Coordinates of C-alpha atoms and ligand atoms in Angstrom, one line a residue:
M18 CA 50.0 146.3 40.9
G19 CA 47.3 146.9 43.4
T20 CA 43.7 148.7 42.8
G21 CA 43.4 152.2 43.1
R22 CA 41.4 153.9 45.6
L23 CA 40.1 157.2 46.6
I24 CA 40.0 158.7 50.3
V25 CA 38.2 161.6 51.4
L26 CA 39.3 163.4 54.5
T27 CA 36.8 166.0 55.3
G28 CA 36.2 167.8 59.2
P29 CA 36.1 171.8 60.2
S30 CA 38.9 174.2 59.4
G31 CA 41.2 173.8 62.7
V32 CA 40.2 170.1 63.5
G33 CA 43.9 168.6 62.8
K34 CA 43.4 167.1 59.5
G35 CA 46.7 168.6 57.9
T36 CA 48.3 167.3 61.0
L37 CA 47.1 163.8 60.7
L38 CA 47.6 163.8 57.2
R39 CA 51.4 164.7 57.6
A40 CA 51.9 161.8 60.1
L41 CA 49.8 159.5 57.8
L42 CA 52.0 160.5 55.2
K43 CA 55.2 159.9 56.8
R44 CA 54.0 156.3 57.9
H45 CA 52.8 155.1 54.8
S46 CA 54.6 156.9 52.0
D47 CA 52.9 154.9 48.8
L48 CA 49.8 157.4 49.8
Y49 CA 49.3 160.0 46.9
L50 CA 48.1 163.3 48.4
S51 CA 46.2 165.5 45.9
V52 CA 47.4 168.9 45.7
S53 CA 44.6 171.2 45.3
A54 CA 44.0 174.6 43.6
T55 CA 43.1 177.7 45.4
T56 CA 42.4 181.5 45.2
R57 CA 43.5 182.3 49.0
Q58 CA 46.7 183.6 49.6
P59 CA 49.7 181.6 50.4
R60 CA 50.6 181.1 54.3
P61 CA 53.8 181.9 55.7
G62 CA 55.6 179.2 54.6
E63 CA 53.7 177.4 52.5
I64 CA 54.9 176.8 49.0
D65 CA 53.4 176.9 45.4
G66 CA 52.9 173.4 43.8
Q67 CA 53.5 171.5 47.0
H68 CA 50.9 172.9 49.4
Y69 CA 48.1 174.2 46.9
Q70 CA 49.0 175.2 43.4
F71 CA 48.0 179.4 43.9
V72 CA 45.8 180.6 41.3
S73 CA 43.9 183.6 40.6
R74 CA 40.0 183.8 40.5
I75 CA 40.0 183.9 36.5
E76 CA 42.4 181.0 36.6
F77 CA 40.5 178.9 38.8
E78 CA 37.3 180.0 36.7
R79 CA 39.0 178.6 33.5
M80 CA 39.7 175.5 35.1
V81 CA 36.2 175.2 36.4
A82 CA 34.8 176.1 33.0
Q83 CA 37.2 173.6 31.0
G84 CA 36.2 170.8 33.5
E85 CA 39.7 170.5 34.5
L86 CA 38.3 170.0 38.6
L87 CA 37.1 166.7 39.9
E88 CA 35.6 168.9 42.8
W89 CA 35.3 172.3 43.9
A90 CA 34.1 175.0 46.4
E91 CA 33.8 178.2 47.8
F92 CA 35.1 178.2 51.3
A93 CA 35.5 181.3 53.5
G94 CA 35.8 183.6 50.8
N95 CA 38.0 181.7 48.3
Y96 CA 37.8 178.8 45.6
Y97 CA 39.0 175.5 46.5
G98 CA 39.3 172.5 43.9
T99 CA 40.8 169.1 42.6
P100 CA 42.6 168.9 39.7
R101 CA 41.1 166.1 37.8
R102 CA 44.0 164.8 35.9
P103 CA 47.0 163.7 38.6
V104 CA 44.0 162.1 40.6
E105 CA 42.6 159.8 37.5
E106 CA 46.0 158.9 36.7
K107 CA 47.3 157.8 40.3
I108 CA 44.1 155.6 40.6
R109 CA 44.9 154.4 37.4
Q110 CA 48.1 153.2 38.4
G111 CA 46.7 151.4 41.2
K112 CA 47.7 154.3 43.9
W113 CA 45.8 155.4 46.6
V114 CA 44.9 159.1 46.6
V115 CA 43.8 161.2 49.4
L116 CA 42.2 164.3 49.3
E117 CA 42.0 166.8 51.9
I118 CA 38.6 168.5 51.1
E119 CA 35.7 170.3 52.7
L120 CA 32.1 169.5 53.0
E121 CA 30.5 170.4 49.5
G122 CA 33.7 169.0 47.6
A123 CA 33.2 165.6 49.9
R124 CA 29.5 165.6 48.7
Q125 CA 30.5 165.9 45.2
I126 CA 32.9 163.1 45.4
R127 CA 30.3 160.8 47.1
K128 CA 28.3 161.1 43.5
T129 CA 31.3 160.9 41.3
F130 CA 33.1 158.2 43.1
P131 CA 30.9 156.5 45.3
E132 CA 33.0 153.9 46.2
A133 CA 35.5 156.2 47.6
L134 CA 36.0 156.1 51.5
R135 CA 35.0 159.3 53.2
I136 CA 36.2 160.0 56.5
F137 CA 35.2 163.0 58.8
I138 CA 37.4 164.6 61.4
L139 CA 35.6 165.7 64.6
P140 CA 37.0 167.9 67.2
P141 CA 36.9 167.1 70.6
S142 CA 34.4 170.0 71.4
L143 CA 33.8 173.5 69.6
I144 CA 35.8 175.2 72.4
E145 CA 38.9 173.2 71.3
L146 CA 38.4 173.6 67.8
E147 CA 38.2 177.8 68.5
Y148 CA 41.5 177.4 70.8
R149 CA 43.3 175.3 68.0
L150 CA 42.7 177.5 65.3
R151 CA 43.6 180.8 67.3
H152 CA 46.6 178.9 68.4
R153 CA 47.8 178.2 64.9
A154 CA 47.9 181.8 64.4
Q155 CA 47.9 181.8 60.6
D156 CA 44.4 183.5 59.9
S157 CA 42.9 186.8 60.5
E158 CA 40.3 187.1 63.0
E159 CA 37.4 187.6 60.3
A160 CA 39.0 184.1 58.8
I161 CA 38.6 182.6 61.9
V162 CA 35.1 183.7 62.5
R163 CA 34.3 183.0 59.3
R164 CA 35.9 179.3 59.7
L165 CA 33.8 178.8 63.2
D166 CA 30.7 179.4 61.6
R167 CA 31.0 177.1 58.8
A168 CA 32.6 174.7 61.5
R169 CA 29.2 174.2 63.1
S170 CA 27.2 173.2 59.8
E171 CA 30.2 170.9 58.9
I172 CA 29.9 168.9 62.0
N173 CA 26.0 168.6 61.4
A174 CA 27.2 166.7 58.6
A175 CA 29.6 164.2 59.9
D176 CA 26.9 161.1 59.8
E177 CA 26.8 161.5 56.2
F178 CA 30.6 159.6 56.2
D179 CA 31.4 156.1 56.1
I180 CA 33.5 156.7 59.5
Q181 CA 34.0 159.3 62.1
V182 CA 37.0 160.2 64.2
I183 CA 37.4 162.3 67.0
N184 CA 40.9 164.1 66.8
D185 CA 41.5 164.5 70.6
D186 CA 44.4 162.2 71.2
L187 CA 46.4 162.7 67.8
E188 CA 48.1 159.1 67.9
K189 CA 44.6 157.7 68.5
A190 CA 42.7 159.4 65.9
L191 CA 45.8 158.3 63.5
E192 CA 45.1 154.7 64.5
R193 CA 41.5 154.9 63.7
I194 CA 42.0 156.4 60.7
E195 CA 44.8 153.4 59.8
S196 CA 42.4 151.1 60.8
A197 CA 39.8 152.0 58.6
L198 CA 42.4 152.3 55.6
F199 CA 44.5 149.0 56.0
A200 CA 42.0 146.6 58.3
P201 CA 40.7 143.6 56.2
A202 CA 37.1 144.4 55.3
G203 CA 34.6 143.9 57.9
V204 CA 37.1 144.1 60.9
Ligands
ADP306 P1 43.2 171.7 59.7 O1 44.3 171.0 58.6 O2 42.0 170.8 60.0 O3 42.8 173.1 59.2 P2 45.6 171.7 61.3 O4 46.2 170.4 61.2 O5 46.4 173.1 60.6 O6 44.1 171.6 61.0 O7 45.5 171.8 62.9 C1 45.0 173.4 63.5 C2 45.9 173.2 64.9 O8 45.5 172.2 65.7 C3 47.2 173.4 64.6 O9 48.4 173.9 65.6 C4 47.8 171.8 65.3 O10 48.9 171.6 65.7 C5 46.8 171.4 66.5 N1 46.5 170.3 66.7 C6 46.4 169.2 65.6 N2 46.0 168.0 66.2 C7 45.7 168.2 67.4 C8 45.4 167.5 68.4 N3 45.1 165.7 68.4 N4 45.7 167.8 69.8 C9 45.8 169.3 70.2 N5 46.1 170.0 68.8 C10 46.3 169.7 67.7
5GP307 P1 42.7 176.1 54.4 O1 42.5 177.4 53.7 O2 42.6 176.2 55.6 O3 44.1 175.5 53.8 O4 41.6 175.3 53.8 C1 40.1 175.3 54.1 C2 39.4 174.0 53.6 O5 39.5 174.3 52.2 C3 39.5 173.4 54.3 O6 38.5 172.5 54.8 C4 40.1 172.1 53.4 O7 39.7 171.0 53.5 C5 39.1 172.7 52.3 N1 40.2 172.6 50.9 C6 41.5 172.1 50.4 N2 41.7 172.1 49.3 C7 40.3 171.6 48.8 C8 39.5 171.3 47.3 O8 40.5 171.2 46.6 N3 38.3 171.3 47.2 C9 37.6 171.3 48.3 N4 36.6 171.2 48.3 N5 37.9 171.9 49.6 C10 39.1 172.1 49.8

């Protein structure tokens, strides 16, 4: 059995984290993607238990109070958090667990799991980020404005992370993530 590991992927909304992760998981089926809990409404096509565990605010607050979340944060008016038990179990079993979370959550993980590999995904530019958010066409105008506003401060924190990857060409970004994950230390 290998050694369990925690990998954190962070970056502004719309930068392409979900797209990169889907491609990464397709190539490396042994990686385990943590399913977060959120109070956000499901987008068309999102499935409860698969994309997120969709919960009420009351349920989320209960999870926080009972210490069931490894980290959590409020983002653009909704709560998001990582259920603790599945992550700890997988790591104990020697699995590599990936968290796709925003900045505040990544900062909490830095304190509780200092050995986690933390990757920050950057857009080629803010204009391109706005284009991607709008063309994803899944958020209201108000949500897009809040996400862009938050993006500016998140991008300023990219240096806090172990590596920074610009998601311009998807394949190149994917290769950089793969080499950070799988290259022998020091390469
Ligand atoms: P996030 O999970 O970070 O919010 P998504 O994965 O939903 O972002 O991607 C946002 C939009 O950007 C999607 O429409 C996606 O198809 C597009 N996208 C992702 N990566 C790239 C890329 N390298 N070049 C162009 N468009 C991209
Ligand atoms: P979205 O609503 O676009 O799915 O996600 C909004 C933001 O919440 C993204 O930046 C995403 O990475 C982040 N996020 C998703 N799950 C979690 C989580 O469990 N914890 C934290 N802190 N952020 C999360």
